XYZ file of C-alpha atoms in Angstrom:
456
model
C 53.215 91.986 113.262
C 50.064 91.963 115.288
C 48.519 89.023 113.136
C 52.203 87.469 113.419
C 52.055 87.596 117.146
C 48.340 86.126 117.261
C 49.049 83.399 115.506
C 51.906 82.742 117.428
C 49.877 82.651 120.850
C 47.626 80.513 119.414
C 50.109 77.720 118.269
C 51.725 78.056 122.154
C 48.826 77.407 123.305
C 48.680 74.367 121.592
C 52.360 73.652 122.430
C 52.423 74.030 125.835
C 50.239 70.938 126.518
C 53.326 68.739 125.201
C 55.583 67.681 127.448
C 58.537 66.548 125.459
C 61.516 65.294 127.016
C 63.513 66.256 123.632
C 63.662 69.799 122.111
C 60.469 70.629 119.777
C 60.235 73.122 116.752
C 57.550 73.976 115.372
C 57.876 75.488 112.145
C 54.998 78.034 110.677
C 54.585 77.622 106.853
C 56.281 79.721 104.602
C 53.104 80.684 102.767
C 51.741 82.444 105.897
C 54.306 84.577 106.867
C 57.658 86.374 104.910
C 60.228 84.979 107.494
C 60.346 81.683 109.288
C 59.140 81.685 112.880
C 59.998 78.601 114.952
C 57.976 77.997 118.378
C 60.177 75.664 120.521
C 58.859 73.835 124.265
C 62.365 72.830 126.124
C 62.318 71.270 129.422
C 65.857 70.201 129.119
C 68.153 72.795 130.663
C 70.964 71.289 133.044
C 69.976 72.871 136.223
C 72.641 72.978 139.161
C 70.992 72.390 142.858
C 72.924 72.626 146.443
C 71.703 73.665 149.869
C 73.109 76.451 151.651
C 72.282 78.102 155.129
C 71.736 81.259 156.069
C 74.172 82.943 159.312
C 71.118 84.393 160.654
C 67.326 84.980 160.627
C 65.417 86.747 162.736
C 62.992 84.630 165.223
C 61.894 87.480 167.585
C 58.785 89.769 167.463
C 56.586 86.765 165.354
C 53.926 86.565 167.202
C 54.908 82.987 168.358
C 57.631 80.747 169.650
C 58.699 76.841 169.169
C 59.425 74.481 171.413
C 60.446 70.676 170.910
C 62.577 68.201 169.428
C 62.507 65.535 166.943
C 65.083 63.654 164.399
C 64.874 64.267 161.006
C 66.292 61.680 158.574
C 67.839 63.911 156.370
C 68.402 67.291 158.404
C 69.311 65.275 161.768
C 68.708 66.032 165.380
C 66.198 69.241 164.935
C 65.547 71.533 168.219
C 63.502 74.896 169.095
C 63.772 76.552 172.604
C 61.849 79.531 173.698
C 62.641 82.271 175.042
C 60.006 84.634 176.305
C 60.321 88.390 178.557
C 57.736 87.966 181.184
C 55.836 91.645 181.708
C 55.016 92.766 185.203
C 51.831 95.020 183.521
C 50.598 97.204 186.282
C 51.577 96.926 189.831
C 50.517 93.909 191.842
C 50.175 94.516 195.503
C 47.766 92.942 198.441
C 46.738 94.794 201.352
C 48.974 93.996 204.602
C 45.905 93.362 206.781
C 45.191 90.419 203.834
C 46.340 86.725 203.943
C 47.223 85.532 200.602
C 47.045 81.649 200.134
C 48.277 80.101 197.216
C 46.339 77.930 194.549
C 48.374 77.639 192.032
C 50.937 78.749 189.674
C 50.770 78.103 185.662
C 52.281 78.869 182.575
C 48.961 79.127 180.370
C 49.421 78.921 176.156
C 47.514 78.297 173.343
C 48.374 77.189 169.943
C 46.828 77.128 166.264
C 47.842 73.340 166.200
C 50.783 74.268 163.989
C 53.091 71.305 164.561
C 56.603 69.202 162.625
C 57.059 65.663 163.311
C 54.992 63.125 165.335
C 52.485 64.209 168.164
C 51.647 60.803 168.915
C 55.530 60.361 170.992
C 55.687 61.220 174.228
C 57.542 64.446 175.162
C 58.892 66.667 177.826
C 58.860 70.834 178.229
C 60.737 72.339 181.064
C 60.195 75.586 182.107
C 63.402 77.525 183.680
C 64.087 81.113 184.683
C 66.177 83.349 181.886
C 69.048 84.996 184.014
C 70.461 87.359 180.870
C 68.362 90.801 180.712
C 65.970 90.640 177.302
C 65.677 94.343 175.741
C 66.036 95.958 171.961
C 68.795 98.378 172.412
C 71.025 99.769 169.609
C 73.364 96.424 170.495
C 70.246 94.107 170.425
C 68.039 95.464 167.523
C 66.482 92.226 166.940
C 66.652 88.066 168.297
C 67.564 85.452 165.477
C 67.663 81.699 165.256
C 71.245 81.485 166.607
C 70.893 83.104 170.142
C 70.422 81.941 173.344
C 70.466 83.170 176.754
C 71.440 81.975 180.221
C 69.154 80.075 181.979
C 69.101 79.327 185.598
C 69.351 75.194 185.575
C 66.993 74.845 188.528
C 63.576 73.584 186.823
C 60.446 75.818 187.340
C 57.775 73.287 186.261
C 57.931 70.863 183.659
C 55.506 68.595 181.820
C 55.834 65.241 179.902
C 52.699 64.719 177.098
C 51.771 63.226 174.123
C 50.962 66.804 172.262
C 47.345 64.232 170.314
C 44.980 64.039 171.038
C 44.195 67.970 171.524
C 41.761 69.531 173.376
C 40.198 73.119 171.457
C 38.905 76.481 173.017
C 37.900 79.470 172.183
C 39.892 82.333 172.063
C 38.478 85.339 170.674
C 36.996 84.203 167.223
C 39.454 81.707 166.554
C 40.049 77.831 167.613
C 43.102 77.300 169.701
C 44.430 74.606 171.328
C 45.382 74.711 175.176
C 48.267 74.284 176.841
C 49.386 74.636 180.363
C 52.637 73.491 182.207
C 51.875 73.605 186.496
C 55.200 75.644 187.923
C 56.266 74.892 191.290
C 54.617 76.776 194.178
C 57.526 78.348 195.427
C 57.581 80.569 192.645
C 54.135 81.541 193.245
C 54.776 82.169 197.019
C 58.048 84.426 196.396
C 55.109 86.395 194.237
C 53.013 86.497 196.787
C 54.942 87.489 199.796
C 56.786 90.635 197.777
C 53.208 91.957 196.735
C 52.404 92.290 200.505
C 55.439 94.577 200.527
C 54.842 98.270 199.961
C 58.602 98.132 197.893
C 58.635 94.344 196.834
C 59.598 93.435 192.941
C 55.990 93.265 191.959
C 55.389 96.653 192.625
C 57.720 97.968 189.878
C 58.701 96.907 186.583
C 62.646 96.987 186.996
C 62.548 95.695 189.917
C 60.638 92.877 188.999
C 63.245 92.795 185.973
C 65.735 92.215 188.368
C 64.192 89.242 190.079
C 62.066 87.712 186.868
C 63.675 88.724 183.318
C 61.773 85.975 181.992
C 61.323 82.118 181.078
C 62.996 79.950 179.006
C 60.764 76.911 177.412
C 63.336 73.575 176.816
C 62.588 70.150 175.411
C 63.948 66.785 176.685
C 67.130 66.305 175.300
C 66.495 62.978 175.065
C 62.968 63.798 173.006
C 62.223 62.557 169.235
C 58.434 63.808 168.897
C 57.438 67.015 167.522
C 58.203 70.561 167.878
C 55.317 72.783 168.700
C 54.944 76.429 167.830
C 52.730 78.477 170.862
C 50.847 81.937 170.399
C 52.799 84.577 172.654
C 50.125 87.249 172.411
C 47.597 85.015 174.712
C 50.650 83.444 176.505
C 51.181 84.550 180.307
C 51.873 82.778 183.515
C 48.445 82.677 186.183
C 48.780 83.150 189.198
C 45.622 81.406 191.109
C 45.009 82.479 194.945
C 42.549 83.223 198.041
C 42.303 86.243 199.718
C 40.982 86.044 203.838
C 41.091 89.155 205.519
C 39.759 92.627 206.588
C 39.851 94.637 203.351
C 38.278 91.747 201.781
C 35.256 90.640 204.134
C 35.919 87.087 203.380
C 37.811 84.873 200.925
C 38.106 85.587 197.910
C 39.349 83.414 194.699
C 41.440 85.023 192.403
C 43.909 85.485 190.106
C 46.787 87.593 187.967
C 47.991 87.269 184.791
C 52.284 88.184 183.876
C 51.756 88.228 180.128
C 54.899 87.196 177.900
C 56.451 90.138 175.116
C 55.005 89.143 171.732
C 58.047 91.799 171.009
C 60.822 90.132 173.332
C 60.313 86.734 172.248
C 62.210 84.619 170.251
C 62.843 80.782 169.145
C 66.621 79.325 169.236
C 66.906 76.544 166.391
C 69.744 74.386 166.418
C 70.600 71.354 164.482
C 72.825 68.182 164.715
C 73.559 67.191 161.059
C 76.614 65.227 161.917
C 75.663 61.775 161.033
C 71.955 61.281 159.496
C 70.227 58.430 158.694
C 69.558 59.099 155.368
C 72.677 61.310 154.519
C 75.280 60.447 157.136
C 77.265 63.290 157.258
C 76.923 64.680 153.979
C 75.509 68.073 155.486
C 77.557 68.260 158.099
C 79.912 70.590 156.407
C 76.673 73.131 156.276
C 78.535 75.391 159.022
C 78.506 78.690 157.405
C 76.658 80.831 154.328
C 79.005 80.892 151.948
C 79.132 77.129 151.585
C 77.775 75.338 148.750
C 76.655 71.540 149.224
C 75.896 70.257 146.210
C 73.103 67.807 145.992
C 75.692 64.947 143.940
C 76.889 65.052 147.258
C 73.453 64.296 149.258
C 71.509 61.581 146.863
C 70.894 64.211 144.690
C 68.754 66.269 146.813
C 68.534 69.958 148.144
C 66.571 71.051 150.404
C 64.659 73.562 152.626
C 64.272 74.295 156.205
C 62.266 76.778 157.965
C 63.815 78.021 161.591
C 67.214 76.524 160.747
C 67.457 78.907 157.176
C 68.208 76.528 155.097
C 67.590 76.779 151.321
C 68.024 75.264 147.983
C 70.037 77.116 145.587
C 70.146 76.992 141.747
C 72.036 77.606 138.838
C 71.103 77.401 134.868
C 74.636 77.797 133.405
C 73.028 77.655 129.669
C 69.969 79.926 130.350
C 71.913 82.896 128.464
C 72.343 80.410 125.104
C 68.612 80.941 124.988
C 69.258 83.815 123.390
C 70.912 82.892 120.801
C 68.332 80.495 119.071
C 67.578 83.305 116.147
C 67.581 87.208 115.293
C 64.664 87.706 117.490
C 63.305 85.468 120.431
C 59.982 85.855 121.760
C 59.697 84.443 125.178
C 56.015 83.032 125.691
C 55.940 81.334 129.022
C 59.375 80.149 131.781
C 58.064 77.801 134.797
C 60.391 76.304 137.315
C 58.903 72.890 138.209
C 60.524 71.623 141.999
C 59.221 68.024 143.434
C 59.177 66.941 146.383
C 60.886 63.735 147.245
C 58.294 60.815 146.757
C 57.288 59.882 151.044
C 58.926 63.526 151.834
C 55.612 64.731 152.198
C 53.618 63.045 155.276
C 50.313 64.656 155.893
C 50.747 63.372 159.426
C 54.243 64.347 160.427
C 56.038 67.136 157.841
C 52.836 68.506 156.360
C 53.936 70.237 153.452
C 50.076 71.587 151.809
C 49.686 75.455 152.233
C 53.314 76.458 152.992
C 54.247 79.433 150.920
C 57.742 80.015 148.918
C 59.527 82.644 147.068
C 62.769 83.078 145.136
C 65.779 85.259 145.324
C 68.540 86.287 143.022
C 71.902 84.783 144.521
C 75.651 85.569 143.912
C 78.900 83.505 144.881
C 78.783 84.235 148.353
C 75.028 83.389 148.793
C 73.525 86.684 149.164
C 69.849 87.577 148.933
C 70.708 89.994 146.123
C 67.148 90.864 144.634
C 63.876 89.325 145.038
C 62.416 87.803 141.748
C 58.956 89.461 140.787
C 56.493 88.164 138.642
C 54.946 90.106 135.532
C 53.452 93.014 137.959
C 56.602 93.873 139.452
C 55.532 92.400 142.552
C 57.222 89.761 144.730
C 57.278 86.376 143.003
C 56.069 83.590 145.356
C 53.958 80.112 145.429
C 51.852 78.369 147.885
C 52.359 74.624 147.634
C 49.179 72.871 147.039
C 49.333 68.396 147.461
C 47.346 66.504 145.188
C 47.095 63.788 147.638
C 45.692 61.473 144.905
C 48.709 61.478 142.854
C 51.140 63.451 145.330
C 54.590 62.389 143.327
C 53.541 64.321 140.193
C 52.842 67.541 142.154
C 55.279 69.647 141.706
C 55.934 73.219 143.101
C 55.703 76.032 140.357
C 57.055 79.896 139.422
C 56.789 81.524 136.696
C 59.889 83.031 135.607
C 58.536 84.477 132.762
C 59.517 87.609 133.761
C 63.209 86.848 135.033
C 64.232 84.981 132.461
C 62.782 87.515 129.661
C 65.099 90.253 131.401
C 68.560 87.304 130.828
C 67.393 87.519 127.627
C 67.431 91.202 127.152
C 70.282 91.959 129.333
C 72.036 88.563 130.377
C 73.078 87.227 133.069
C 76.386 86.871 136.039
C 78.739 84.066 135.662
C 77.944 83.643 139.758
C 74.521 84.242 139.253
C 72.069 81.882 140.841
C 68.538 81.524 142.321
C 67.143 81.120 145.965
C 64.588 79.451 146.725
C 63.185 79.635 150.454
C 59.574 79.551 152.729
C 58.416 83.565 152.855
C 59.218 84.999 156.406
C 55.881 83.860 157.614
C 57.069 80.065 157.354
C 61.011 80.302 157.328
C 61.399 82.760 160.320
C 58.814 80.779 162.709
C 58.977 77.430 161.989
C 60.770 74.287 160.503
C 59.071 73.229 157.429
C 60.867 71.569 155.093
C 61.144 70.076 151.957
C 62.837 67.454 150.098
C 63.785 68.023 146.436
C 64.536 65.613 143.814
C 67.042 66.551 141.344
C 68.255 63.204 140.125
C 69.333 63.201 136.422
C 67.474 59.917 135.569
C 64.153 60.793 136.946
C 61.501 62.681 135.750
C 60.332 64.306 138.921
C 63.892 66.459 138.476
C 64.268 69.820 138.349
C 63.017 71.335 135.562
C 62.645 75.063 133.820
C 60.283 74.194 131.135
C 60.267 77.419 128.492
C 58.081 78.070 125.540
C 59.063 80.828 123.068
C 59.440 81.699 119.349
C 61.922 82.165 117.274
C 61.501 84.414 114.008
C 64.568 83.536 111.594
């Protein structure tokens, strides 16, 4: 058997290069072996697609928030609003016998230069105060996509850019790109005057809660640019002011920084899928997770949104029959081969090089069931690499070796399906997404290409 199983690596090798569109079997000669052994390549499977969305994902404690607004021409009006706890730190007081004047007051950010859509469009961020109180309680364990909070509609500051040409800093040892938004003064003189009082709201963290839960960060409604994603660890407002007076000796320029919770932050994404240009409203019935939408219904495409959680689901209805191609089947290799719609992919505007994917085992209802691992009982994922010289025949790749060796052994649910979705890193943050072609004439469909052998 081991010479039997040698020679039968050897000849998949060989196999695997061929990429047939019609079932091949390769039959070792009699004289070589007792029994027949047939090696067979498929690529042929009928594979099922339709996009589904998730009730919920979480959007809080990331490390970063979105903000912006563009129009997508298959996943419609697309928009991210912040929503950020603004920390007191320690107390902030001035000494009576000191006159405070103000300089300024200025939400400062930075960003990695993570953006989705075009940066060359003009666009508008408003800054208002949060009136709801932001905490993790046993009620509030976590902030997801889907919440929002009160805002007070009075604007604090507000700035209208084109988010390109970017100017790069410095912070720490990596590059960042910076950001600032001037707030209106009368915020910064409220601050002032109570830190001259010996009980004002700066000198205590609930009371300062009380007065200055936090900020909200809103696009222009009217905006179709980009949405940008902003650091919260080196986020804060600055305070900038002169101190004259007799503790000082003289004036004085200063400032303080109210940093924003990496932990109490969190993006809202909401979506308008009512009428798109390149769907109309064939995802408009998206509204809850238990709905299918199959991709007959969308041009024959599925797709995948970060921020939103929207993903492409599959089913192989025939898989199982594998099974059933001899006495004993030997599965050599299983790759799921996804493309991207040709033009989906715009280095540009909806970069989709680097982003990282993974796959789930699905029921009926859409569930996350099980993650699929790969052959080291690990999580199965796949970082999308472009091959921006022939970017149409790039497909993205998993090896299902290993899941569809255990249908095999053990088969498989009627409902059963796969999910494919960005890892938290991409889905929970930010919305990347893809395009997937799964029209039955083309050859850039879905595909589960297998290799395995047969012994008769």
């Amino acid at each position: 058997m081991n010479k039997l199983f040698s020679l039968i690596i050897i000849l998949s090798v060989l196999i695997i290069g061929c990429n047939s569109e019609e079932f091949e079997i390769h039959e070792l000669g009699g004289n070589l072996i007792e029994s027949s052994t047939v090696i067979n390549m498929v690529d042929t499977f009928t594979i099922q697609s339709s996009t589904v969305i998730m009730d919920s994902i979480q959007t809080s404690s990331l490390g970063s928030v979105s903000v912006g607004r563009y129009v997508d021409e298959y996943l419609g009006n697309v928009q991210a609003t912040a929503y950020s706890k603004v920390d007191l730190g320690t107390v902030f007081s001035l000494d009576t016998t000191d006159k405070a004047k103000l300089d300024s007051i200025v939400l400062v950010a930075y960003s990695k230069g993570l953006f989705w859509g075009d940066t060359t469009q003009t666009q508008t961020i408003n800054v208002h105060r949060v009136t709801n109180h932001i905490e993790i309680n046993q009620d509030t364990l976590a902030y997801f996509n889907i919440y929002s909070l009160n805002i007070d509609p009075k604007v604090l500051g507000t700035r209208t850019f084109k988010a390109r040409p970017k100017r790069k800093i410095e912070v720490g040892s990596a590059d960042y790109h910076d950001f600032r938004i001037r707030l209106n003064d009368e915020l910064g003189y409220e601050i002032l005057g109570e830190a001259i009082k010996s009980d004002g709201f700066t000198s205590d963290a609930t009371k300062w809660e009380e007065r200055f839960e936090g900020i909200a960060l809103v696009p222009g409604e009217d905006d179709n640019a980009a949405v940008l994603n902003f650091q919260t660890d080196s986020m804060n407002i600055r305070l900038y002011y002169r101190v004259v007076g007799s503790s000082t000796g003289g004036g004085v320029e200063r400032h303080r920084d109210f940093t924003i919770s990496k932990t109490l932050s969190f993006t809202n994404y909401k979506a308008d899928r009512t009428n798109t240009n390149q769907l109309g409203a064939g995802l408009s019935g998206l509204v809850e997770s238990e709905i299918d939408i199959p991709s007959e219904q969308t041009n024959n495409l599925s797709f995948i949104q970060g921020g939103t959680g929207i993903y492409t689901k599959l089913k192989i209805p025939y898989l199982k029959l594998l099974g059933q191609q001899g006495d004993a089947v030997s599965l050599l290799k299983a790759e799921l081969l996804l493309y991207p719609l040709e033009g989906t992919d715009q280095k540009e505007l909806y970069p989709l090089n680097g982003l990282n994917f993974e796959v789930y085992k699905t029921d009926r209802k859409n569930r996350l069931v099980t993650a699929i691992l790969n052959s080291r009982n690990s999580q199965l994922t796949s970082i999308y690499y472009v091959n921006y010289e022939n970017p149409e025949d790039t497909p993205l790749s998993f090896d299902l070796t290993n899941y569809v060796g255990n249908v095999l052994a053990n088969g498989m649910e009627d409902d059963e399906g796969l999910m494919i979705k960005l890892t938290s890193q991409f889905d929970n943050g930010f919305v990347n997404r893809m395009v997937i072609n799964n029209d039955p004439n083309s050859r850039f469909k879905i595909k589960l290409k297998t290799t395995y052998a047969v012994q008769k």
